[in-house]
Short mmCIF file of N, CA and C in Angstrom, two decimals:
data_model
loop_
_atom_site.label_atom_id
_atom_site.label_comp_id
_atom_site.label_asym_id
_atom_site.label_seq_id
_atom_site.Cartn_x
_atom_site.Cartn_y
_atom_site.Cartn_z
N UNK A 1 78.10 252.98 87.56
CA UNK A 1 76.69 253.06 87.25
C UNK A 1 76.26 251.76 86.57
N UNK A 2 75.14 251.34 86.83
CA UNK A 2 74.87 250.13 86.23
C UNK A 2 74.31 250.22 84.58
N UNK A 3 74.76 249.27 84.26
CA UNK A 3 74.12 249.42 82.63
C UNK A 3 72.53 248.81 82.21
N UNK A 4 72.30 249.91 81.97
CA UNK A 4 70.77 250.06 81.59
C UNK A 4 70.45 249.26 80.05
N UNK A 5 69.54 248.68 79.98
CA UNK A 5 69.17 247.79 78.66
C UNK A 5 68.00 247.57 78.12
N UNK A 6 67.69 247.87 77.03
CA UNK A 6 66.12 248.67 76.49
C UNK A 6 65.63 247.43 75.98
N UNK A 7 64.44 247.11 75.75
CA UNK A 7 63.33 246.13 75.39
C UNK A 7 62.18 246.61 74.61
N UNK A 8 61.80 246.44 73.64
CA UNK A 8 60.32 247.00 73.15
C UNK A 8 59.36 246.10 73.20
N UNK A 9 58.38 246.83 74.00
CA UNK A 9 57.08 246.05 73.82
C UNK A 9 56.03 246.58 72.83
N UNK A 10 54.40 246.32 72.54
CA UNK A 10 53.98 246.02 71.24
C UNK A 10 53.39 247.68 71.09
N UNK A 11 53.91 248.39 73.06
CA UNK A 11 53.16 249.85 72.98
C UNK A 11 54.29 251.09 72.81
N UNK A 12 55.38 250.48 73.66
CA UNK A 12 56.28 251.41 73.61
C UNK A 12 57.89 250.69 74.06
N UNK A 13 58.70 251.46 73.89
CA UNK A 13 60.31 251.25 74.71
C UNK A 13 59.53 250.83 76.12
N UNK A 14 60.17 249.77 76.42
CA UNK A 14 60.65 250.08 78.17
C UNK A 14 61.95 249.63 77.92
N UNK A 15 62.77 249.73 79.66
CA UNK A 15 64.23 249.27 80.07
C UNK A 15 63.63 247.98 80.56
N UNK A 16 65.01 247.42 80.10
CA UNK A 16 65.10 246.26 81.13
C UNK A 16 65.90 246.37 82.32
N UNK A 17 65.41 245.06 83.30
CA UNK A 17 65.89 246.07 84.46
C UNK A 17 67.13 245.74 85.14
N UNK A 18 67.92 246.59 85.82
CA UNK A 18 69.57 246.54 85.50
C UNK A 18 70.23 245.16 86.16
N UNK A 19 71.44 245.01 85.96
CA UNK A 19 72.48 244.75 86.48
C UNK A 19 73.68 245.28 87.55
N UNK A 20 74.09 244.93 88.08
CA UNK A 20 75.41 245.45 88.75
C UNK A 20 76.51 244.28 88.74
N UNK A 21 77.28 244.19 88.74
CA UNK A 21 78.71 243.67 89.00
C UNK A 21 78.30 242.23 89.81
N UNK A 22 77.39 241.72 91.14
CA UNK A 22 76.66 241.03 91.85
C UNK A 22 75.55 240.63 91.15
N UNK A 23 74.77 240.96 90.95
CA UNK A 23 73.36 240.95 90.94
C UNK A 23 72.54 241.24 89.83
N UNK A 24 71.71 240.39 89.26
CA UNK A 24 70.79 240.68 88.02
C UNK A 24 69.39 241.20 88.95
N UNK A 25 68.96 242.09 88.20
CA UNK A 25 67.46 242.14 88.37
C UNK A 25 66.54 241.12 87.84
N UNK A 26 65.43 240.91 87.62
CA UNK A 26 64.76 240.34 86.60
C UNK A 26 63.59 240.40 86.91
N UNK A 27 62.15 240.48 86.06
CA UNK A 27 61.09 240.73 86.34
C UNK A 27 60.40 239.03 87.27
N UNK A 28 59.90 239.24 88.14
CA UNK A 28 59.33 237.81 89.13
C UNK A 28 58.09 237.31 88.42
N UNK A 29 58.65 235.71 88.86
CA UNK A 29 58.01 234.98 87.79
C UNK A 29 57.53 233.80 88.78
N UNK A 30 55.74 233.55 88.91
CA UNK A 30 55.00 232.41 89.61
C UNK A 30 55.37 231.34 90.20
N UNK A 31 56.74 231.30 89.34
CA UNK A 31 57.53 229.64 90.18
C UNK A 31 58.42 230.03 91.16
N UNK A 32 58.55 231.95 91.44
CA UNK A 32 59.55 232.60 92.26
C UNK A 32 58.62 232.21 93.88
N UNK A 33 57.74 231.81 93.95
CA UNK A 33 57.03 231.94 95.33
C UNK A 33 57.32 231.14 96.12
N UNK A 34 58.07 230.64 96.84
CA UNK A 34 59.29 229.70 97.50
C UNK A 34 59.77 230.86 98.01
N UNK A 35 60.80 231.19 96.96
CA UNK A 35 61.61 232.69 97.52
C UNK A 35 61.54 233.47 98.01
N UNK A 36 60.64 234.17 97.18
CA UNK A 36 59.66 235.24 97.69
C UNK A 36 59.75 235.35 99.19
N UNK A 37 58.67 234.26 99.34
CA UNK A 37 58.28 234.33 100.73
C UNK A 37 59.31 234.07 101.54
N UNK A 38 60.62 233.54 101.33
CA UNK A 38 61.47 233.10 102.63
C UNK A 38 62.26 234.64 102.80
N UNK A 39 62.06 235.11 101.71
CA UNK A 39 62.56 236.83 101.83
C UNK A 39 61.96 236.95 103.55
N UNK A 40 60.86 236.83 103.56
CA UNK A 40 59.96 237.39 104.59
C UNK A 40 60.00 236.53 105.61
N UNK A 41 61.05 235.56 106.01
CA UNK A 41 60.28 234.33 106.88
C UNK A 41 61.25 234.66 108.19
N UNK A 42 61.96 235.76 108.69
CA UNK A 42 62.01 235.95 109.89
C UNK A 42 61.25 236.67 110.59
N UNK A 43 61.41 236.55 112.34
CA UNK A 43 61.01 238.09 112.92
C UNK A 43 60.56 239.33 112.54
N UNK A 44 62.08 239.53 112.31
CA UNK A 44 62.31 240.98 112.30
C UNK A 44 61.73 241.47 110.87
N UNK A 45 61.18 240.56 109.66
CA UNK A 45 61.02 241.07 108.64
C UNK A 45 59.19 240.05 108.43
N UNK A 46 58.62 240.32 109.32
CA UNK A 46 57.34 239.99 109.56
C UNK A 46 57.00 241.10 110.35
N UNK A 47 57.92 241.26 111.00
CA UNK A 47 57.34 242.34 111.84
C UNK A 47 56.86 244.04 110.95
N UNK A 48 57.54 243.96 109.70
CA UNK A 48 56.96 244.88 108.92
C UNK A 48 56.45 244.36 107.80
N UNK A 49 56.07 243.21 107.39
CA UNK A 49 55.62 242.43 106.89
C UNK A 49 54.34 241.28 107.26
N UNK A 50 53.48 241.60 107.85
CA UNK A 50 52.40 240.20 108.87
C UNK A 50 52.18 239.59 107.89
N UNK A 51 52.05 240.10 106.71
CA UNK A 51 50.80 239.44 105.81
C UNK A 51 51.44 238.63 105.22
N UNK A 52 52.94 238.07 104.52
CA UNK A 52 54.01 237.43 104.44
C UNK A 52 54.26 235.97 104.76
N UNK A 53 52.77 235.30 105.12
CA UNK A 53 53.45 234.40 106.04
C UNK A 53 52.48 232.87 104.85
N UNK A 54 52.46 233.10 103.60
CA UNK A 54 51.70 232.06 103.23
C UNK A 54 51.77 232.06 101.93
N UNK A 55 52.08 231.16 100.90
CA UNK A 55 52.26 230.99 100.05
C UNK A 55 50.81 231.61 98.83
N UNK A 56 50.09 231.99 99.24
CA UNK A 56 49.06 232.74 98.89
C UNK A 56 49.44 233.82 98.45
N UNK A 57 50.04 234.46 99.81
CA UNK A 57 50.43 236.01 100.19
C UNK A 57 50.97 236.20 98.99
N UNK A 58 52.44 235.45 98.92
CA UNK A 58 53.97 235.46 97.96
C UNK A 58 53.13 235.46 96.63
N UNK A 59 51.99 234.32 96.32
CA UNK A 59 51.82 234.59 94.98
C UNK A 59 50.99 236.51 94.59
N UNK A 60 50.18 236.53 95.55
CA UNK A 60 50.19 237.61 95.45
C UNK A 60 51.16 238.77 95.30
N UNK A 61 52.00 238.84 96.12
CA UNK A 61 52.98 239.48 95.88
C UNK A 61 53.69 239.97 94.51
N UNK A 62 53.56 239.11 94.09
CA UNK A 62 54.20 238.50 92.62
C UNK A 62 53.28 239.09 91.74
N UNK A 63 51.84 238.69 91.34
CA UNK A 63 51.32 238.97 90.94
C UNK A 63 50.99 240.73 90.50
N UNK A 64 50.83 240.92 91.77
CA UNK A 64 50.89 242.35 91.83
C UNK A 64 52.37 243.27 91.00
N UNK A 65 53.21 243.28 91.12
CA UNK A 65 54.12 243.32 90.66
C UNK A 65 54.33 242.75 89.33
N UNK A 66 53.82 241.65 88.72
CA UNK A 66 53.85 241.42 87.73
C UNK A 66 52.93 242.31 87.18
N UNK A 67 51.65 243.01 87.62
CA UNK A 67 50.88 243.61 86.92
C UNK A 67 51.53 245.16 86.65
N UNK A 68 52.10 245.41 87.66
CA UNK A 68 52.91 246.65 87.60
C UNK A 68 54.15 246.70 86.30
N UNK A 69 54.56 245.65 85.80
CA UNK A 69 55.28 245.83 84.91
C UNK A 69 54.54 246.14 83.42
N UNK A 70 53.20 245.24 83.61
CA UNK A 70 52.83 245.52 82.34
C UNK A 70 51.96 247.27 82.32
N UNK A 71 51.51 247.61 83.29
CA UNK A 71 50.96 248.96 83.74
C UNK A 71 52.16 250.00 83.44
N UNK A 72 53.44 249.83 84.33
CA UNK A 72 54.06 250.69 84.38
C UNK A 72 55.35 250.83 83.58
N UNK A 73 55.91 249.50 83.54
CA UNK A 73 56.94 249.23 82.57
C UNK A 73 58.14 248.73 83.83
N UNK A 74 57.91 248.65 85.17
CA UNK A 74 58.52 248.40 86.11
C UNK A 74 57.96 248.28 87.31
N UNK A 75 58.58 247.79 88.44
CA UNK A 75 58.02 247.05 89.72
C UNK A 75 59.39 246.55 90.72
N UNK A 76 58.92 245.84 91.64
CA UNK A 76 59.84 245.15 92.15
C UNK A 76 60.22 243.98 91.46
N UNK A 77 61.56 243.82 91.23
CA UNK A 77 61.93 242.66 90.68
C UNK A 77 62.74 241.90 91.59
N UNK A 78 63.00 240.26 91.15
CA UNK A 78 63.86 239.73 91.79
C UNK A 78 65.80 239.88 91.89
N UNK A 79 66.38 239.78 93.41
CA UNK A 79 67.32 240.19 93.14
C UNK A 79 67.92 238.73 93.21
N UNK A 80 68.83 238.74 91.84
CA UNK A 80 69.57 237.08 91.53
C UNK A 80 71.33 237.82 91.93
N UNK A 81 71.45 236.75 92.92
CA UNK A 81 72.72 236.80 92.63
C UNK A 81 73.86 236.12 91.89
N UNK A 82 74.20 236.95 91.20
CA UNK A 82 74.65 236.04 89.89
C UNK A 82 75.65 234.98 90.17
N UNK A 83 76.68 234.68 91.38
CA UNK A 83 77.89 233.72 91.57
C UNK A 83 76.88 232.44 91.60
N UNK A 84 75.79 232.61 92.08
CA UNK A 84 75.02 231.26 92.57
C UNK A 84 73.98 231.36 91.56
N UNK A 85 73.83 232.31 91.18
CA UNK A 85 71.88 232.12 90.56
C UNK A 85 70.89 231.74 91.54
N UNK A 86 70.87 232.41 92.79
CA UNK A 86 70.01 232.12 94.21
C UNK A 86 69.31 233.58 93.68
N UNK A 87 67.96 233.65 94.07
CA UNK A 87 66.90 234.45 94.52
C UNK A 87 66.87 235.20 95.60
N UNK A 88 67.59 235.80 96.02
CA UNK A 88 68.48 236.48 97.40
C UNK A 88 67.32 238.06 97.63
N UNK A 89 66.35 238.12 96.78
CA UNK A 89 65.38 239.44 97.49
C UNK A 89 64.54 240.13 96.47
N UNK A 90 64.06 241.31 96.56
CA UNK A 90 63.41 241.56 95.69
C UNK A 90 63.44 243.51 96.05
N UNK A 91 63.51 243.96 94.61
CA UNK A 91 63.98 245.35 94.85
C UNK A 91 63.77 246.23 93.43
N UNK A 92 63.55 247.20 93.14
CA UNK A 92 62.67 248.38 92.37
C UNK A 92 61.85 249.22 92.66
N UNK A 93 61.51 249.97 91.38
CA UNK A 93 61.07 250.97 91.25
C UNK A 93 59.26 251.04 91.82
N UNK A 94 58.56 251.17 92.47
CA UNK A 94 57.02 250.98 92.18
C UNK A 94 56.60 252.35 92.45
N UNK A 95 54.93 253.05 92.17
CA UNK A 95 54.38 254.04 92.58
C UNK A 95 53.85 253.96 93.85
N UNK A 96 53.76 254.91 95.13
CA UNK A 96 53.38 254.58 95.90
C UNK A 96 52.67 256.26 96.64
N UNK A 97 52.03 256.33 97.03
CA UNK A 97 51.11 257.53 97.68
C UNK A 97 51.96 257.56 99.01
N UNK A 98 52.74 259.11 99.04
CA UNK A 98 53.20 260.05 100.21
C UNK A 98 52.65 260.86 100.68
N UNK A 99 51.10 260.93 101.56
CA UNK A 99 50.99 262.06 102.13
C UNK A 99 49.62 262.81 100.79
N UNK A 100 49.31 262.09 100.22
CA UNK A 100 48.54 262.26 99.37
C UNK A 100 49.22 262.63 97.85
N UNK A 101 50.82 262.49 97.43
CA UNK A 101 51.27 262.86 96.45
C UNK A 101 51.75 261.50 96.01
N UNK A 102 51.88 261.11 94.72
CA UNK A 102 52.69 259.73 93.81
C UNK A 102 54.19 260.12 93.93
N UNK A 103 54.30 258.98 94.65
CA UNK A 103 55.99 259.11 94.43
C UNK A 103 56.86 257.79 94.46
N UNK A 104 58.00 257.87 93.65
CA UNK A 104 58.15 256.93 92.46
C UNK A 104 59.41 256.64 94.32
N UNK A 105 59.17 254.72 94.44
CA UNK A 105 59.58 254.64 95.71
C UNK A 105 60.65 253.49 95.29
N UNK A 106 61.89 253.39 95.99
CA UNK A 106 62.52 252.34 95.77
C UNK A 106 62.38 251.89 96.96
N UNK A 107 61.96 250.43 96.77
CA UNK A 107 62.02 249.36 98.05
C UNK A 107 62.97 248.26 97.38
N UNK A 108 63.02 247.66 98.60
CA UNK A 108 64.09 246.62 98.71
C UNK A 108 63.36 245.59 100.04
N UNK A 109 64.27 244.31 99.55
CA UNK A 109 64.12 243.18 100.76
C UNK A 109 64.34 242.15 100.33
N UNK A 110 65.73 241.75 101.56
CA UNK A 110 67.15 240.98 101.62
C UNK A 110 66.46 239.69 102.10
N UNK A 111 66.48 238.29 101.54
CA UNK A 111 66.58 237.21 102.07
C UNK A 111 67.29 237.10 103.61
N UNK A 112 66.89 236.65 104.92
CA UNK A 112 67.34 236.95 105.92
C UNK A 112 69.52 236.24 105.94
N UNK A 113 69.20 235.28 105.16
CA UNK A 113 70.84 234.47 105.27
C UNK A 113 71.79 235.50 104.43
N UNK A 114 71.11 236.38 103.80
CA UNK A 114 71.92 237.75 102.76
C UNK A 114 72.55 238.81 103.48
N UNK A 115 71.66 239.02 104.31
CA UNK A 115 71.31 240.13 104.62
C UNK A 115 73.01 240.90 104.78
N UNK A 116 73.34 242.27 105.90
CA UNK A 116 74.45 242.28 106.10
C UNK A 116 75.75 242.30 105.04
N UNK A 117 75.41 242.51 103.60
CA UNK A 117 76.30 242.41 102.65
C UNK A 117 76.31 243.15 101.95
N UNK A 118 75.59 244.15 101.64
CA UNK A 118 75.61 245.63 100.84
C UNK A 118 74.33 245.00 99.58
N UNK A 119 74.10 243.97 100.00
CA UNK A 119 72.63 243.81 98.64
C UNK A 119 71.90 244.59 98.20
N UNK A 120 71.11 245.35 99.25
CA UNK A 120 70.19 245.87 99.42
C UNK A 120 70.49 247.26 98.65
N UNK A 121 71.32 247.85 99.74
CA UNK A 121 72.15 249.40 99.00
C UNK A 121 72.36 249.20 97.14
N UNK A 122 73.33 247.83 96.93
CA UNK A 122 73.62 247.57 95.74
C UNK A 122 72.68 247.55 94.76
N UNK A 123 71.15 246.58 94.94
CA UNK A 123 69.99 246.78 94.66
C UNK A 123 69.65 248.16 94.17
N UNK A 124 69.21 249.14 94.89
CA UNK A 124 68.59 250.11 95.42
C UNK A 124 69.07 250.88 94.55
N UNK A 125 70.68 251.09 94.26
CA UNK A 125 71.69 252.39 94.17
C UNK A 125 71.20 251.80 92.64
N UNK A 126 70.81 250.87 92.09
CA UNK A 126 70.63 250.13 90.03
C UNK A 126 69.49 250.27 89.95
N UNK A 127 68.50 250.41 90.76
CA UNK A 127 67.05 250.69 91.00
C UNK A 127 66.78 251.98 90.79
N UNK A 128 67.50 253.07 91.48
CA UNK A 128 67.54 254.37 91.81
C UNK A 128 67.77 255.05 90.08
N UNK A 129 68.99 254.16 89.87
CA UNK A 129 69.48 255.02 88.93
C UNK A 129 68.58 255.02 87.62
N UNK A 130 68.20 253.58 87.74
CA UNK A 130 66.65 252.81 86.34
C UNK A 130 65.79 254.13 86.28
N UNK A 131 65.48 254.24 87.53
CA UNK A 131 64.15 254.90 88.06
C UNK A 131 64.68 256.36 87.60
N UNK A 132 65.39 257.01 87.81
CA UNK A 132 65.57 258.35 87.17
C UNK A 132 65.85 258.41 85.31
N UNK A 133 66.86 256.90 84.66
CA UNK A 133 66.53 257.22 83.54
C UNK A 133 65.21 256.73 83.08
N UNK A 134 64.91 256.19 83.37
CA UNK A 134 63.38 255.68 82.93
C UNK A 134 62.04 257.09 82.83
N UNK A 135 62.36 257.47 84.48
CA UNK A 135 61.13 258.46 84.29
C UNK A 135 61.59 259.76 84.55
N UNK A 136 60.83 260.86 84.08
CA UNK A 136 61.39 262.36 84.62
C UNK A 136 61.02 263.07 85.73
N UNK A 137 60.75 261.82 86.71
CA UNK A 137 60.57 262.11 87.90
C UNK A 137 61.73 263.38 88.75
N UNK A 138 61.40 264.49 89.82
CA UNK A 138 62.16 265.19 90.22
C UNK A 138 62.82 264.35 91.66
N UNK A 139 62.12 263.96 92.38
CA UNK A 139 63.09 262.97 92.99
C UNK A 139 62.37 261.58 93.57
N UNK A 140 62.93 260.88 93.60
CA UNK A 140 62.99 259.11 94.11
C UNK A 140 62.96 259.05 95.76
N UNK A 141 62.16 258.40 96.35
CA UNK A 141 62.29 258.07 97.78
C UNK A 141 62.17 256.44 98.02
N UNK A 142 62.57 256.31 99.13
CA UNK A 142 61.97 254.99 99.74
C UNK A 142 61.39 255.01 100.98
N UNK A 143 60.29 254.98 101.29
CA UNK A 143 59.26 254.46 102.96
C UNK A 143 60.27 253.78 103.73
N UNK A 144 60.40 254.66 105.17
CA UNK A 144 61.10 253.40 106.09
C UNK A 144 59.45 253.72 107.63
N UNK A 145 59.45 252.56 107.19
CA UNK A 145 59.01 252.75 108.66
C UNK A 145 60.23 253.17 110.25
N UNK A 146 59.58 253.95 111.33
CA UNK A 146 60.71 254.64 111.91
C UNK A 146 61.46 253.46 112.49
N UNK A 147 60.84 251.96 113.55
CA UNK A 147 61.43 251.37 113.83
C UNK A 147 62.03 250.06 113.33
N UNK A 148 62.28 250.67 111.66
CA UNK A 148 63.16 249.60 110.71
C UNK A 148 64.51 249.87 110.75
N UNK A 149 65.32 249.85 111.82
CA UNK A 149 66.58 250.29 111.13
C UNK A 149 67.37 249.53 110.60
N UNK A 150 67.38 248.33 110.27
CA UNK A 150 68.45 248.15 108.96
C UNK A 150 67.66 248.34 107.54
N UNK A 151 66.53 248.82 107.39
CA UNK A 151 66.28 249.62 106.29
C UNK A 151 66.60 250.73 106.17
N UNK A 152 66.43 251.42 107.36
CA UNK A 152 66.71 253.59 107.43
C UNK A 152 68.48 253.27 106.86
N UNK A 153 69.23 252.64 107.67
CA UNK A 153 70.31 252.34 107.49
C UNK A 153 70.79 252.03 105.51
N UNK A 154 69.96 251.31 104.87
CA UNK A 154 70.23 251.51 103.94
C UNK A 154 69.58 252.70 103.15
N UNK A 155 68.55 253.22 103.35
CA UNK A 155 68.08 254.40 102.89
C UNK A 155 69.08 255.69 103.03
N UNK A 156 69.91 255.89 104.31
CA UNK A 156 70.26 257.13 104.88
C UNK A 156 71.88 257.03 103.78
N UNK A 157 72.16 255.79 103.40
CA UNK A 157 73.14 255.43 102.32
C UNK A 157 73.04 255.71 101.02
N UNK A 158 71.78 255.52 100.60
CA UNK A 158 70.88 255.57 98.95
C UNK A 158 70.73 256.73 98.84
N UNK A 159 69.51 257.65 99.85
CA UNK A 159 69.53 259.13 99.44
C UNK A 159 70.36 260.20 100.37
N UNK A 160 69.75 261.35 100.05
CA UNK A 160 70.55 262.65 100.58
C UNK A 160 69.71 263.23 101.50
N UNK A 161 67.89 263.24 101.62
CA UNK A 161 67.25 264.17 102.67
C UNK A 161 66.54 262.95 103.31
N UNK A 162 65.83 263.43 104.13
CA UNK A 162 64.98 262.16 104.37
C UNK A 162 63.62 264.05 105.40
N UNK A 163 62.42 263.33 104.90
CA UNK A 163 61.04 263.87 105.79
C UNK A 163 60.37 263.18 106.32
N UNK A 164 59.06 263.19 107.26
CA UNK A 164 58.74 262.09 107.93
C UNK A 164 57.20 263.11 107.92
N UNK A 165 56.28 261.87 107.44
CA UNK A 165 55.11 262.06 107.50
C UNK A 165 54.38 260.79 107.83
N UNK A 166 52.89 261.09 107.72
CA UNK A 166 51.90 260.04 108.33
C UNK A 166 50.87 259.46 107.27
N UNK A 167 51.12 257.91 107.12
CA UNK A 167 50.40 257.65 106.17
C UNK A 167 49.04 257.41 106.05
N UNK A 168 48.90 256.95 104.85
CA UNK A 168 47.14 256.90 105.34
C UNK A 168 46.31 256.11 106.01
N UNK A 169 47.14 255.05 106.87
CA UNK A 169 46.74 254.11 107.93
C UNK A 169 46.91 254.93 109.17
N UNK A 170 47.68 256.01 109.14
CA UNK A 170 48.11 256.64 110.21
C UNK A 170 49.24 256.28 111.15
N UNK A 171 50.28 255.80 110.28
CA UNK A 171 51.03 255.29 110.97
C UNK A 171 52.20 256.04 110.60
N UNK A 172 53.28 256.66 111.49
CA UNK A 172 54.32 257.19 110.90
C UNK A 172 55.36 256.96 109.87
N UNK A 173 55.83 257.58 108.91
CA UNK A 173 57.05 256.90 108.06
C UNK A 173 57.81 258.23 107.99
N UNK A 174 59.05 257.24 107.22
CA UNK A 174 60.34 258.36 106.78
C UNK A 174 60.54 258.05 105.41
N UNK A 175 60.42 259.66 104.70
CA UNK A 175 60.49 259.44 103.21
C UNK A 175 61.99 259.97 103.05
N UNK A 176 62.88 258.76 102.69
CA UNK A 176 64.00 259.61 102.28
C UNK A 176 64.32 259.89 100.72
N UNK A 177 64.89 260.35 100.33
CA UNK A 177 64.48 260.62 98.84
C UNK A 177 65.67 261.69 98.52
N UNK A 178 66.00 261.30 97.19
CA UNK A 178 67.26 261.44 96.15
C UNK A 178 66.32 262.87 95.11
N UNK A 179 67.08 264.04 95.51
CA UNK A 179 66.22 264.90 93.83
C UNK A 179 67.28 264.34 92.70
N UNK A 180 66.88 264.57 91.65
CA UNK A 180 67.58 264.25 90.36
C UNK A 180 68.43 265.34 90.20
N UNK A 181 68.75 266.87 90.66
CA UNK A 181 70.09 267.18 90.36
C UNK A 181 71.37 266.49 91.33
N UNK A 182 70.92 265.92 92.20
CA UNK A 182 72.00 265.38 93.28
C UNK A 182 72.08 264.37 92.93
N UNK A 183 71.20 263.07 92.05
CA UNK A 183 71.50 261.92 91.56
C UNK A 183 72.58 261.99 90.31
N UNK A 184 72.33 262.59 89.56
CA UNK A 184 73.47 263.12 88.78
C UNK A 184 74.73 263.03 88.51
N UNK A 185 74.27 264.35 89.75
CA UNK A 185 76.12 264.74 90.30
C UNK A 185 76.81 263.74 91.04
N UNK A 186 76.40 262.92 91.48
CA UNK A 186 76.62 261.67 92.49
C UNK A 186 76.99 260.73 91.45
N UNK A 187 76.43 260.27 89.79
CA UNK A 187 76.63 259.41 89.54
C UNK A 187 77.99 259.25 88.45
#
């Protein structure tokens, strides 16, 4: 299990956000937008990504997420891999609307030269676990769109059910999602 590490800010506790054995989290920071965006600079990860393609976008990206930390106490953060100190993706906790319900979503996304190495899962599984001690949420999902599969692929690894509904663009997804008595017992 990854080790969890507390911070106070001027309103309340938050965590800081984890570690694993590989990989630091860390909250993304304005000079990350280089990175960011090369997260996004293939094909196959434009193709669920269009908007990705401009250093605009990335600061946005960022931004947004930066606002989510001070809102929520968490977001997507950057994933560092610690042998190099490279910027290798970006992965956490955010809120996201299922079907008309809030649900606390772990995303992820692997720099394309990463990819293929258990990052993502590794990510996800320190994300997952943040995300249940952090909040008393009953269970954690992540959005796959249907024709992502090396995302479903790491999702169908992370949780235990997976449902499939239609979002509010109308486009299909798969919510797979971890309840907290099975995160638990798992950990």
């Amino acid at each position: 299990m990854p080790k969890l590490r507390k911070r106070r800010n001027k309103t309340r506790q938050t965590m800081l956000p984890p570690e694993t054995a590989r990989l630091t989290l860390r909250e993304m920071q304005l000079a990350d937008s280089a990175e960011i965006l090369a997260i996004f600079a293939d094909d196959y990860a434009r193709r669920f990504y269009p908007e990705m393609t401009s250093d605009s976008a990335a600061v946005e990206w960022i931004e947004r997420n930066r606002d989510r930390y001070q809102r929520d106490g968490f977001g997507l953060w950057a994933i560092i891999d610690k042998a190099s100190g490279t910027l290798i993706g970006d992965c956490g906790p955010t809120w996201q609307d299922v079907a008309g319900s809030r649900v606390l979503e772990i995303g992820y996304h692997v720099a394309p030269a990463w990819r293929g190495r258990g990052i993502a899962l590794e990510a996800a599984r320190a994300a997952m676990s943040y995300g249940f001690a952090a909040r008393d949420e009953m269970e954690i999902g992540s959005i796959v769109a249907p024709d992502n599969v090396a995302s479903a692929s790491v999702a169908r690894r992370l949780h235990r059910d997976v449902r499939s509904y239609v979002n509010s663009r109308g486009l299909d997804r798969f919510l797979f999602f971890t309840r907290r008595e099975d995160h638990v017992a798992t950990v």
